[in-house]
Amino acid sequence: MSARNDLTQARLHWRTRLIAANLHPPSGFHALAPAVHRGSTVVFDRLAEAVDDWQQKDRYTYGLYGTPTTLELGLRIAALDQSYHCFVAPGGQAALALVNLAYCRAGSHVLIPESAYGPTVEMGEDLLGGLGIHVERYHPLIGAGIVAMIRPDTSLIWCESPGSITMEVQDVPAIAAAARTRGVAVALDNTYAAGVLFDAFAHGVDISVQALTKYVGGHSDLLLGAVSVAHEGAYAAVGRAYRLMGMAVSPDDCAMAIRGLQTLGVRLDRLEQSTLEVARWLQARPEVATVLHPALPDCPGHAIWTRDFTGSASVFSIVLADDWTAERTARFVDGLRLFRIGFSWGGATSLVMAYPDLARLDGRRERLVRLNVGLEEPVDLIEDLGQALERA
Ligand SMILES: *Cc1c(COP(=O)(O)O)cnc(C)c1O
C-alpha cells in the first residue's frame, strides 16, 4: 500500500478519517460476477502519473473514460463481435449520435436508409441539419447502387439491417464494398442481430452500433448502447468524440448488461424458435396479408438474410389484409392480453405497436403492426393473437 493510503493511521480528526479511509481495493475475492466499481475521480500517487488521456488503455484516469466495470462490458462486447474496441454509450440513440458527431462536420453529406430507426432520422433532419450537415435518405434495398449517391463530401453511410418496422434486409457487404472504393466510412445499426447474428466486421463495416437496451440487457430494465469499431482509425475518430461529449455510463447498468451477456445465447435461441412459430402461424391466417420476418420469404431482402445472417431475432411486423382500417387494427392491438403495448423490444415480455401516423409506411400504415415475441410459451401467444384477431 502506498504512503498515501497510510493516512488512516495518522492522528486525524474523525471527519477527515471518514474521507480518507475508503481506499481499500479488494484482493483475494474472486467472484464470478463483476464488481460494480463506482468512481468519478481516480487518484494518482504522483503528479507525473496524472495523465488525462482517454487512449491510455492500461490505466484509469477519470471515471468518464472508464471504470473497471464499464471497461469490462466494452471488452466483453469487443471479444464477442471481434472488434478493435467497443465504446459503451448511455443508450442506443446516444451511440448513434456519437458516431454522427465523430464523422460529420458542417458541409458533410451523410446517407441513411429510409427504413432507419425513427429517432435517428429525426436526429439527421433536426440536429445534424442545424449544424449544416446534409442527411440524404436512400432506398434500403439499393445495394451496390449506393455508389451513384456517394459525393466528394460524403463522410458517412449508415446501414440498418433489417430496417426498423418495415424489416428490409440490406446488402451490407455490397454497400460497404462500394463505400470502400470511395474511402467513405460505413456504420451499421446492428441492434437486431445483437451484435452476433450478423458479423458486421467480416462484412466490411467500419463501425457497428447496437442498443444494448434490447437483447444484451434483455429484461427491459436498462438503457445502454455500444459503438464497436473495426480499426485504429475508427477508434481514434470515435474515441475523440466520446471524450468530448462526456458519454458517461452507469457502472450499475454495465454490471447488469454483463449479466445479460451470460444468458444472451440461450435467450436468442429460444426467442428465434418462438418467434418463428408465431410468425408462421400468422402467415397462415386469412386476416394477415404479409408477414415481414427476415427468415420468411415475403420479407424484402430475405435472400440476403439467408446469405449473411446466422439466425433471426424476436421482432417482426405483419400487414393486415387490405380491408382492415386503422380502427380495426387498433381494436386488434387493444384486444391483446399477453402482448403488451409498448416501444422497444428484446426483453422477456411480448410487445405490440402500431404506427398509424408514420408517413413512410404510406398505404400500409393503417394495417401494419409490429410484434416482439418474448419468453412466454408460443402456444399461449398464438391463442392471444387468435382471440384478438377474432374480436377485432
Ligand atoms: C431501440 C433502438 C435504438 C435506440 O436505443 P435506446 O437504447 O432506446 O436509445 C437504436 N436503434 C435501433 C434499431 C433500436 O431498435
CSV table of C-alpha atoms and ligand atoms in Angstrom, one decimal:
chain,number,residue,atom,x,y,z
A,1,MET,CA,0.0,0.0,0.0
A,2,SER,CA,1.3,3.4,-0.8
A,3,ALA,CA,2.3,6.0,1.7
A,4,ARG,CA,-0.9,8.0,0.9
A,5,ASN,CA,-3.1,5.1,2.0
A,6,ASP,CA,-1.4,5.1,5.4
A,7,LEU,CA,-3.2,8.4,6.1
A,8,THR,CA,-5.8,6.5,8.1
A,9,GLN,CA,-3.2,5.6,10.6
A,10,ALA,CA,-2.3,9.2,11.4
A,11,ARG,CA,-3.9,11.1,14.3
A,12,LEU,CA,-6.6,12.8,12.2
A,13,HIS,CA,-9.9,14.3,13.1
A,14,TRP,CA,-12.7,11.7,12.7
A,15,ARG,CA,-14.3,13.7,9.9
A,16,THR,CA,-11.1,13.5,7.9
A,17,ARG,CA,-10.7,9.8,8.7
A,18,LEU,CA,-14.2,9.3,7.2
A,19,ILE,CA,-13.0,10.5,3.9
A,20,ALA,CA,-9.5,9.1,3.9
A,21,ALA,CA,-10.4,5.5,5.0
A,22,ASN,CA,-12.1,4.1,1.9
A,23,LEU,CA,-9.1,3.3,-0.3
A,24,HIS,CA,-9.0,-0.5,0.1
A,25,PRO,CA,-9.1,-2.2,-3.2
A,26,PRO,CA,-10.3,-5.8,-2.7
A,27,SER,CA,-7.9,-8.6,-3.2
A,28,GLY,CA,-8.4,-12.4,-2.9
A,29,PHE,CA,-12.1,-12.1,-3.6
A,30,HIS,CA,-12.6,-13.9,-6.9
A,31,ALA,CA,-16.4,-13.8,-7.5
A,32,LEU,CA,-17.9,-14.9,-10.9
A,33,ALA,CA,-20.0,-11.7,-11.0
A,34,PRO,CA,-18.3,-8.5,-11.9
A,35,ALA,CA,-17.8,-5.9,-9.1
A,36,VAL,CA,-19.6,-2.6,-9.6
A,37,HIS,CA,-16.8,0.0,-9.4
A,38,ARG,CA,-18.3,3.4,-9.0
A,39,GLY,CA,-16.0,6.3,-9.4
A,40,SER,CA,-15.6,9.7,-11.0
A,41,THR,CA,-12.2,10.8,-9.6
A,42,VAL,CA,-9.3,8.4,-9.8
A,43,VAL,CA,-6.3,9.3,-7.7
A,44,PHE,CA,-2.7,9.1,-8.6
A,45,ASP,CA,0.3,8.5,-6.4
A,46,ARG,CA,2.4,11.2,-8.1
A,47,LEU,CA,1.7,14.2,-10.2
A,48,ALA,CA,3.7,12.8,-13.1
A,49,GLU,CA,1.2,9.9,-13.3
A,50,ALA,CA,-1.8,12.2,-13.6
A,51,VAL,CA,-2.2,11.9,-17.4
A,52,ASP,CA,-5.7,12.8,-18.6
A,53,ASP,CA,-5.5,10.7,-21.8
A,54,TRP,CA,-8.5,8.5,-22.8
A,55,GLN,CA,-6.3,6.4,-25.0
A,56,GLN,CA,-4.3,5.1,-22.1
A,57,LYS,CA,-5.8,1.6,-22.2
A,58,ASP,CA,-3.6,0.3,-19.4
A,59,ARG,CA,-4.6,2.7,-16.7
A,60,TYR,CA,-7.5,4.6,-15.3
A,61,THR,CA,-7.6,8.4,-15.4
A,62,TYR,CA,-11.1,9.6,-14.8
A,63,GLY,CA,-14.5,7.8,-14.4
A,64,LEU,CA,-15.8,9.3,-17.6
A,65,TYR,CA,-13.3,7.4,-19.7
A,66,GLY,CA,-13.9,4.1,-18.0
A,67,THR,CA,-14.2,2.3,-14.7
A,68,PRO,CA,-13.2,-1.4,-14.3
A,69,THR,CA,-16.9,-2.2,-14.7
A,70,THR,CA,-17.7,-0.1,-17.7
A,71,LEU,CA,-14.5,-1.1,-19.5
A,72,GLU,CA,-15.2,-4.8,-18.7
A,73,LEU,CA,-18.5,-4.5,-20.6
A,74,GLY,CA,-16.8,-2.9,-23.6
A,75,LEU,CA,-14.1,-5.6,-23.6
A,76,ARG,CA,-16.6,-8.4,-23.5
A,77,ILE,CA,-18.6,-7.0,-26.4
A,78,ALA,CA,-15.4,-6.4,-28.4
A,79,ALA,CA,-14.5,-10.0,-27.7
A,80,LEU,CA,-17.9,-11.1,-28.9
A,81,ASP,CA,-18.2,-9.0,-32.1
A,82,GLN,CA,-14.4,-9.2,-32.7
A,83,SER,CA,-14.0,-5.5,-32.9
A,84,TYR,CA,-10.8,-3.5,-32.3
A,85,HIS,CA,-12.5,-1.7,-29.4
A,86,CYS,CA,-16.0,-1.1,-28.0
A,87,PHE,CA,-17.2,2.2,-26.5
A,88,VAL,CA,-20.2,2.0,-24.2
A,89,ALA,CA,-22.7,4.8,-24.5
A,90,PRO,CA,-25.7,5.8,-22.3
A,91,GLY,CA,-28.2,4.3,-24.8
A,92,GLY,CA,-28.6,3.2,-28.4
A,93,GLN,CA,-29.6,6.7,-29.6
A,94,ALA,CA,-26.6,8.2,-27.8
A,95,ALA,CA,-24.4,5.7,-29.6
A,96,LEU,CA,-25.8,6.7,-33.0
A,97,ALA,CA,-25.3,10.4,-32.1
A,98,LEU,CA,-21.7,9.7,-31.1
A,99,VAL,CA,-20.9,8.2,-34.5
A,100,ASN,CA,-22.6,11.1,-36.3
A,101,LEU,CA,-20.6,13.7,-34.4
A,102,ALA,CA,-17.3,11.7,-34.8
A,103,TYR,CA,-17.6,11.6,-38.6
A,104,CYS,CA,-19.5,14.7,-39.7
A,105,ARG,CA,-18.7,18.4,-39.9
A,106,ALA,CA,-20.6,21.4,-41.4
A,107,GLY,CA,-20.8,20.6,-45.1
A,108,SER,CA,-20.7,16.8,-44.7
A,109,HIS,CA,-23.1,14.6,-46.6
A,110,VAL,CA,-24.5,11.6,-44.9
A,111,LEU,CA,-26.5,8.7,-46.3
A,112,ILE,CA,-29.1,6.9,-44.2
A,113,PRO,CA,-31.7,4.3,-45.3
A,114,GLU,CA,-35.3,5.2,-45.5
A,115,SER,CA,-36.1,2.3,-43.2
A,116,ALA,CA,-33.8,3.6,-40.3
A,117,TYR,CA,-34.9,3.8,-36.7
A,118,GLY,CA,-37.2,6.9,-36.4
A,119,PRO,CA,-35.2,9.0,-33.9
A,120,THR,CA,-32.1,8.6,-35.9
A,121,VAL,CA,-33.9,10.0,-39.0
A,122,GLU,CA,-35.1,12.9,-36.8
A,123,MET,CA,-31.6,13.5,-35.5
A,124,GLY,CA,-30.4,13.8,-39.1
A,125,GLU,CA,-33.1,16.2,-40.1
A,126,ASP,CA,-33.2,18.3,-36.9
A,127,LEU,CA,-29.8,18.4,-35.1
A,128,LEU,CA,-27.5,17.5,-37.9
A,129,GLY,CA,-29.3,19.6,-40.4
A,130,GLY,CA,-29.0,22.6,-37.9
A,131,LEU,CA,-25.2,22.0,-37.9
A,132,GLY,CA,-25.0,22.3,-41.7
A,133,ILE,CA,-24.8,18.5,-42.2
A,134,HIS,CA,-26.8,17.3,-45.2
A,135,VAL,CA,-28.5,14.0,-44.5
A,136,GLU,CA,-29.9,12.2,-47.5
A,137,ARG,CA,-32.1,9.1,-47.4
A,138,TYR,CA,-31.7,6.1,-49.7
A,139,HIS,CA,-33.8,3.1,-50.5
A,140,PRO,CA,-32.8,0.3,-48.1
A,141,LEU,CA,-32.5,-2.3,-51.0
A,142,ILE,CA,-30.2,-0.1,-53.0
A,143,GLY,CA,-27.2,-2.4,-52.6
A,144,ALA,CA,-24.2,-1.7,-54.8
A,145,GLY,CA,-26.2,1.1,-56.4
A,146,ILE,CA,-25.3,3.3,-53.4
A,147,VAL,CA,-22.1,4.2,-55.3
A,148,ALA,CA,-24.1,6.6,-57.5
A,149,MET,CA,-25.2,8.6,-54.4
A,150,ILE,CA,-21.7,9.0,-52.9
A,151,ARG,CA,-20.4,12.5,-53.4
A,152,PRO,CA,-17.0,14.0,-52.7
A,153,ASP,CA,-18.3,15.4,-49.4
A,154,THR,CA,-19.9,12.2,-48.3
A,155,SER,CA,-18.4,11.4,-44.9
A,156,LEU,CA,-20.6,8.5,-43.6
A,157,ILE,CA,-23.0,5.9,-44.8
A,158,TRP,CA,-25.4,4.3,-42.4
A,159,CYS,CA,-27.0,0.9,-42.7
A,160,GLU,CA,-29.6,-0.7,-40.6
A,161,SER,CA,-30.5,-4.3,-41.3
A,162,PRO,CA,-33.2,-5.3,-41.1
A,163,GLY,CA,-34.8,-1.9,-41.2
A,164,SER,CA,-37.0,-0.7,-38.3
A,165,ILE,CA,-40.6,-1.6,-38.5
A,166,THR,CA,-40.5,-2.5,-42.3
A,167,MET,CA,-37.7,-5.1,-41.9
A,168,GLU,CA,-35.9,-4.7,-45.2
A,169,VAL,CA,-32.7,-6.8,-45.1
A,170,GLN,CA,-29.9,-4.7,-46.6
A,171,ASP,CA,-27.0,-5.9,-48.8
A,172,VAL,CA,-24.5,-4.5,-46.3
A,173,PRO,CA,-21.4,-6.2,-47.9
A,174,ALA,CA,-22.3,-4.6,-51.3
A,175,ILE,CA,-22.7,-1.1,-49.7
A,176,ALA,CA,-19.5,-1.5,-47.7
A,177,ALA,CA,-17.6,-2.5,-50.8
A,178,ALA,CA,-18.9,0.5,-52.8
A,179,ALA,CA,-18.1,2.8,-49.9
A,180,ARG,CA,-14.5,1.4,-49.6
A,181,THR,CA,-13.8,2.3,-53.3
A,182,ARG,CA,-14.6,5.9,-52.4
A,183,GLY,CA,-13.0,6.0,-49.0
A,184,VAL,CA,-16.2,6.6,-47.1
A,185,ALA,CA,-16.8,5.0,-43.6
A,186,VAL,CA,-19.8,2.7,-43.2
A,187,ALA,CA,-21.7,2.5,-39.8
A,188,LEU,CA,-24.3,-0.2,-39.1
A,189,ASP,CA,-27.1,-0.2,-36.6
A,190,ASN,CA,-26.7,-3.9,-35.7
A,191,THR,CA,-29.2,-3.9,-32.9
A,192,TYR,CA,-31.5,-6.6,-34.4
A,193,ALA,CA,-28.5,-9.0,-34.6
A,194,ALA,CA,-27.5,-8.3,-31.0
A,195,GLY,CA,-24.0,-7.8,-32.5
A,196,VAL,CA,-23.8,-11.6,-33.1
A,197,LEU,CA,-26.4,-12.9,-35.7
A,198,PHE,CA,-24.7,-10.7,-38.3
A,199,ASP,CA,-20.9,-10.4,-38.4
A,200,ALA,CA,-20.6,-6.7,-39.1
A,201,PHE,CA,-16.8,-6.6,-39.5
A,202,ALA,CA,-16.5,-9.7,-41.7
A,203,HIS,CA,-19.0,-8.0,-44.0
A,204,GLY,CA,-16.8,-4.8,-44.3
A,205,VAL,CA,-18.4,-2.4,-41.8
A,206,ASP,CA,-16.2,0.2,-40.1
A,207,ILE,CA,-18.5,0.8,-37.1
A,208,SER,CA,-21.2,-1.4,-35.6
A,209,VAL,CA,-23.6,0.2,-33.2
A,210,GLN,CA,-26.2,-1.6,-31.0
A,211,ALA,CA,-28.7,-0.6,-28.4
A,212,LEU,CA,-27.7,-2.9,-25.5
A,213,THR,CA,-31.1,-1.9,-24.2
A,214,LYS,CA,-32.6,-4.6,-26.4
A,215,TYR,CA,-31.0,-8.1,-26.4
A,216,VAL,CA,-27.9,-7.7,-24.2
A,217,GLY,CA,-29.9,-6.0,-21.4
A,218,GLY,CA,-32.7,-8.4,-22.2
A,219,HIS,CA,-35.0,-7.6,-19.3
A,220,SER,CA,-36.5,-4.1,-20.2
A,221,ASP,CA,-34.7,-2.6,-17.2
A,222,LEU,CA,-31.7,-0.7,-18.5
A,223,LEU,CA,-30.6,1.7,-21.3
A,224,LEU,CA,-27.2,1.4,-22.8
A,225,GLY,CA,-25.5,1.5,-26.2
A,226,ALA,CA,-22.4,0.1,-27.8
A,227,VAL,CA,-20.1,1.5,-30.6
A,228,SER,CA,-17.7,-1.2,-31.8
A,229,VAL,CA,-15.0,-0.1,-34.2
A,230,ALA,CA,-13.1,-2.2,-36.7
A,231,HIS,CA,-9.8,-0.5,-36.7
A,232,GLU,CA,-7.4,2.1,-35.2
A,233,GLY,CA,-8.8,4.9,-37.5
A,234,ALA,CA,-12.4,4.5,-36.3
A,235,TYR,CA,-11.1,4.1,-32.7
A,236,ALA,CA,-9.4,7.4,-32.9
A,237,ALA,CA,-12.3,9.2,-34.5
A,238,VAL,CA,-15.0,7.8,-32.2
A,239,GLY,CA,-12.8,8.0,-29.1
A,240,ARG,CA,-12.2,11.7,-29.5
A,241,ALA,CA,-15.9,12.4,-29.8
A,242,TYR,CA,-16.6,10.1,-26.9
A,243,ARG,CA,-14.4,12.0,-24.6
A,244,LEU,CA,-15.5,15.4,-25.7
A,245,MET,CA,-19.2,14.6,-25.5
A,246,GLY,CA,-18.9,13.2,-22.0
A,247,MET,CA,-20.7,10.0,-22.6
A,248,ALA,CA,-20.8,8.8,-19.0
A,249,VAL,CA,-22.4,5.4,-18.3
A,250,SER,CA,-23.6,3.9,-15.1
A,251,PRO,CA,-21.4,1.1,-13.7
A,252,ASP,CA,-24.5,-0.5,-12.2
A,253,ASP,CA,-26.2,-0.7,-15.6
A,254,CYS,CA,-23.0,-2.1,-17.1
A,255,ALA,CA,-22.9,-4.8,-14.5
A,256,MET,CA,-26.5,-5.7,-15.4
A,257,ALA,CA,-25.5,-5.8,-19.1
A,258,ILE,CA,-22.6,-8.1,-18.3
A,259,ARG,CA,-25.1,-10.4,-16.5
A,260,GLY,CA,-27.3,-10.1,-19.6
A,261,LEU,CA,-24.5,-11.3,-21.8
A,262,GLN,CA,-24.3,-14.5,-19.9
A,263,THR,CA,-27.8,-15.6,-21.0
A,264,LEU,CA,-27.8,-13.9,-24.4
A,265,GLY,CA,-27.1,-17.1,-26.2
A,266,VAL,CA,-29.9,-19.2,-24.7
A,267,ARG,CA,-32.4,-16.2,-24.9
A,268,LEU,CA,-31.7,-15.6,-28.6
A,269,ASP,CA,-32.1,-19.3,-29.4
A,270,ARG,CA,-35.4,-19.5,-27.6
A,271,LEU,CA,-36.7,-16.2,-29.0
A,272,GLU,CA,-35.8,-17.3,-32.5
A,273,GLN,CA,-37.8,-20.5,-32.2
A,274,SER,CA,-40.8,-18.9,-30.5
A,275,THR,CA,-40.9,-16.0,-33.0
A,276,LEU,CA,-40.7,-18.3,-36.0
A,277,GLU,CA,-43.6,-20.4,-34.5
A,278,VAL,CA,-45.7,-17.3,-34.0
A,279,ALA,CA,-44.8,-15.8,-37.4
A,280,ARG,CA,-45.6,-19.0,-39.3
A,281,TRP,CA,-49.0,-19.2,-37.6
A,282,LEU,CA,-49.8,-15.6,-38.5
A,283,GLN,CA,-48.7,-16.3,-42.1
A,284,ALA,CA,-51.5,-18.9,-42.4
A,285,ARG,CA,-54.2,-16.6,-41.1
A,286,PRO,CA,-56.6,-15.1,-43.6
A,287,GLU,CA,-56.6,-11.7,-41.7
A,288,VAL,CA,-52.8,-11.3,-42.4
A,289,ALA,CA,-51.7,-10.2,-45.9
A,290,THR,CA,-47.9,-10.2,-45.3
A,291,VAL,CA,-45.5,-11.3,-42.6
A,292,LEU,CA,-42.3,-9.2,-42.6
A,293,HIS,CA,-39.9,-11.6,-40.9
A,294,PRO,CA,-36.4,-11.8,-42.3
A,295,ALA,CA,-36.4,-15.6,-42.2
A,296,LEU,CA,-39.7,-15.8,-44.2
A,297,PRO,CA,-39.8,-15.3,-48.0
A,298,ASP,CA,-42.2,-12.3,-48.0
A,299,CYS,CA,-39.7,-10.1,-46.3
A,300,PRO,CA,-37.8,-7.8,-48.6
A,301,GLY,CA,-34.2,-8.9,-48.7
A,302,HIS,CA,-35.0,-12.4,-47.4
A,303,ALA,CA,-32.3,-14.0,-49.7
A,304,ILE,CA,-29.7,-11.6,-48.3
A,305,TRP,CA,-30.7,-12.6,-44.8
A,306,THR,CA,-30.2,-16.3,-45.8
A,307,ARG,CA,-26.8,-15.5,-47.2
A,308,ASP,CA,-25.5,-13.2,-44.4
A,309,PHE,CA,-27.2,-13.9,-41.1
A,310,THR,CA,-26.7,-16.9,-38.7
A,311,GLY,CA,-30.1,-16.5,-37.1
A,312,SER,CA,-33.2,-14.4,-36.7
A,313,ALA,CA,-34.4,-12.5,-33.6
A,314,SER,CA,-37.7,-11.7,-31.9
A,315,VAL,CA,-39.1,-8.6,-33.7
A,316,PHE,CA,-41.1,-8.6,-36.9
A,317,SER,CA,-44.1,-7.0,-38.4
A,318,ILE,CA,-47.4,-8.0,-40.0
A,319,VAL,CA,-49.5,-6.2,-42.6
A,320,LEU,CA,-53.2,-7.0,-42.1
A,321,ALA,CA,-55.5,-7.6,-45.0
A,322,ASP,CA,-56.4,-4.8,-47.4
A,323,ASP,CA,-59.9,-4.2,-45.9
A,324,TRP,CA,-58.5,-3.5,-42.4
A,325,THR,CA,-59.0,0.1,-41.2
A,326,ALA,CA,-56.9,1.9,-38.6
A,327,GLU,CA,-59.8,1.5,-36.2
A,328,ARG,CA,-59.9,-2.3,-36.7
A,329,THR,CA,-56.1,-2.5,-36.3
A,330,ALA,CA,-56.4,-0.6,-33.1
A,331,ARG,CA,-59.1,-3.0,-31.8
A,332,PHE,CA,-56.8,-5.9,-32.5
A,333,VAL,CA,-53.9,-4.3,-30.7
A,334,ASP,CA,-56.1,-3.3,-27.7
A,335,GLY,CA,-57.6,-6.8,-27.6
A,336,LEU,CA,-54.2,-8.5,-27.0
A,337,ARG,CA,-53.6,-9.5,-23.4
A,338,LEU,CA,-50.1,-11.1,-23.3
A,339,PHE,CA,-48.6,-8.8,-25.9
A,340,ARG,CA,-48.3,-5.5,-24.1
A,341,ILE,CA,-48.5,-2.2,-25.9
A,342,GLY,CA,-45.0,-0.6,-25.7
A,343,PHE,CA,-42.0,0.7,-27.5
A,344,SER,CA,-38.7,-1.2,-27.6
A,345,TRP,CA,-38.1,-4.9,-27.8
A,346,GLY,CA,-35.7,-7.7,-26.9
A,347,GLY,CA,-37.0,-8.3,-23.3
A,348,ALA,CA,-38.8,-11.1,-21.7
A,349,THR,CA,-42.3,-9.8,-22.4
A,350,SER,CA,-44.1,-9.9,-25.7
A,351,LEU,CA,-44.8,-6.4,-27.1
A,352,VAL,CA,-47.0,-4.9,-29.8
A,353,MET,CA,-47.1,-1.5,-31.5
A,354,ALA,CA,-48.9,0.1,-34.5
A,355,TYR,CA,-47.9,3.2,-36.4
A,356,PRO,CA,-51.0,4.7,-38.0
A,357,ASP,CA,-49.3,8.1,-38.3
A,358,LEU,CA,-45.9,7.0,-39.7
A,359,ALA,CA,-45.8,8.7,-43.2
A,360,ARG,CA,-43.1,6.4,-44.7
A,361,LEU,CA,-45.5,3.4,-44.3
A,362,ASP,CA,-47.7,5.0,-47.0
A,363,GLY,CA,-50.5,2.7,-48.0
A,364,ARG,CA,-49.7,0.2,-45.2
A,365,ARG,CA,-49.7,2.5,-42.1
A,366,GLU,CA,-53.3,1.7,-41.1
A,367,ARG,CA,-52.6,-2.1,-41.3
A,368,LEU,CA,-49.0,-2.6,-40.1
A,369,VAL,CA,-48.4,-4.0,-36.6
A,370,ARG,CA,-45.0,-4.7,-35.1
A,371,LEU,CA,-44.7,-7.6,-32.7
A,372,ASN,CA,-41.9,-8.5,-30.3
A,373,VAL,CA,-42.1,-12.1,-29.1
A,374,GLY,CA,-40.9,-12.7,-25.5
A,375,LEU,CA,-40.2,-15.7,-23.4
A,376,GLU,CA,-43.8,-16.8,-22.8
A,377,GLU,CA,-44.9,-20.1,-24.3
A,378,PRO,CA,-45.7,-19.7,-28.0
A,379,VAL,CA,-48.9,-21.7,-27.6
A,380,ASP,CA,-50.3,-19.0,-25.3
A,381,LEU,CA,-49.1,-16.2,-27.5
A,382,ILE,CA,-50.8,-17.8,-30.5
A,383,GLU,CA,-54.0,-18.1,-28.6
A,384,ASP,CA,-53.8,-14.5,-27.6
A,385,LEU,CA,-53.3,-13.4,-31.2
A,386,GLY,CA,-56.2,-15.6,-32.3
A,387,GLN,CA,-58.7,-14.2,-29.8
A,388,ALA,CA,-57.6,-10.6,-30.6
A,389,LEU,CA,-57.9,-11.1,-34.4
A,390,GLU,CA,-61.4,-12.6,-34.0
A,391,ARG,CA,-62.6,-9.9,-31.6
A,392,ALA,CA,-61.3,-7.1,-33.9
B,1,LIG,C1,-34.1,0.9,-29.7
B,1,LIG,C2,-33.2,1.2,-30.8
B,1,LIG,C3,-32.3,2.2,-30.8
B,1,LIG,C4,-32.2,3.2,-29.6
B,1,LIG,O1,-31.8,2.5,-28.4
B,1,LIG,P1,-32.1,3.2,-27.0
B,1,LIG,O2,-31.2,2.5,-26.1
B,1,LIG,O3,-33.5,3.1,-26.7
B,1,LIG,O4,-31.7,4.7,-27.1
B,1,LIG,C5,-31.5,2.4,-31.9
B,1,LIG,N1,-31.6,1.6,-33.0
B,1,LIG,C6,-32.5,0.6,-33.0
B,1,LIG,C7,-32.6,-0.2,-34.3
B,1,LIG,C8,-33.3,0.4,-32.0
B,1,LIG,O5,-34.2,-0.6,-32.1
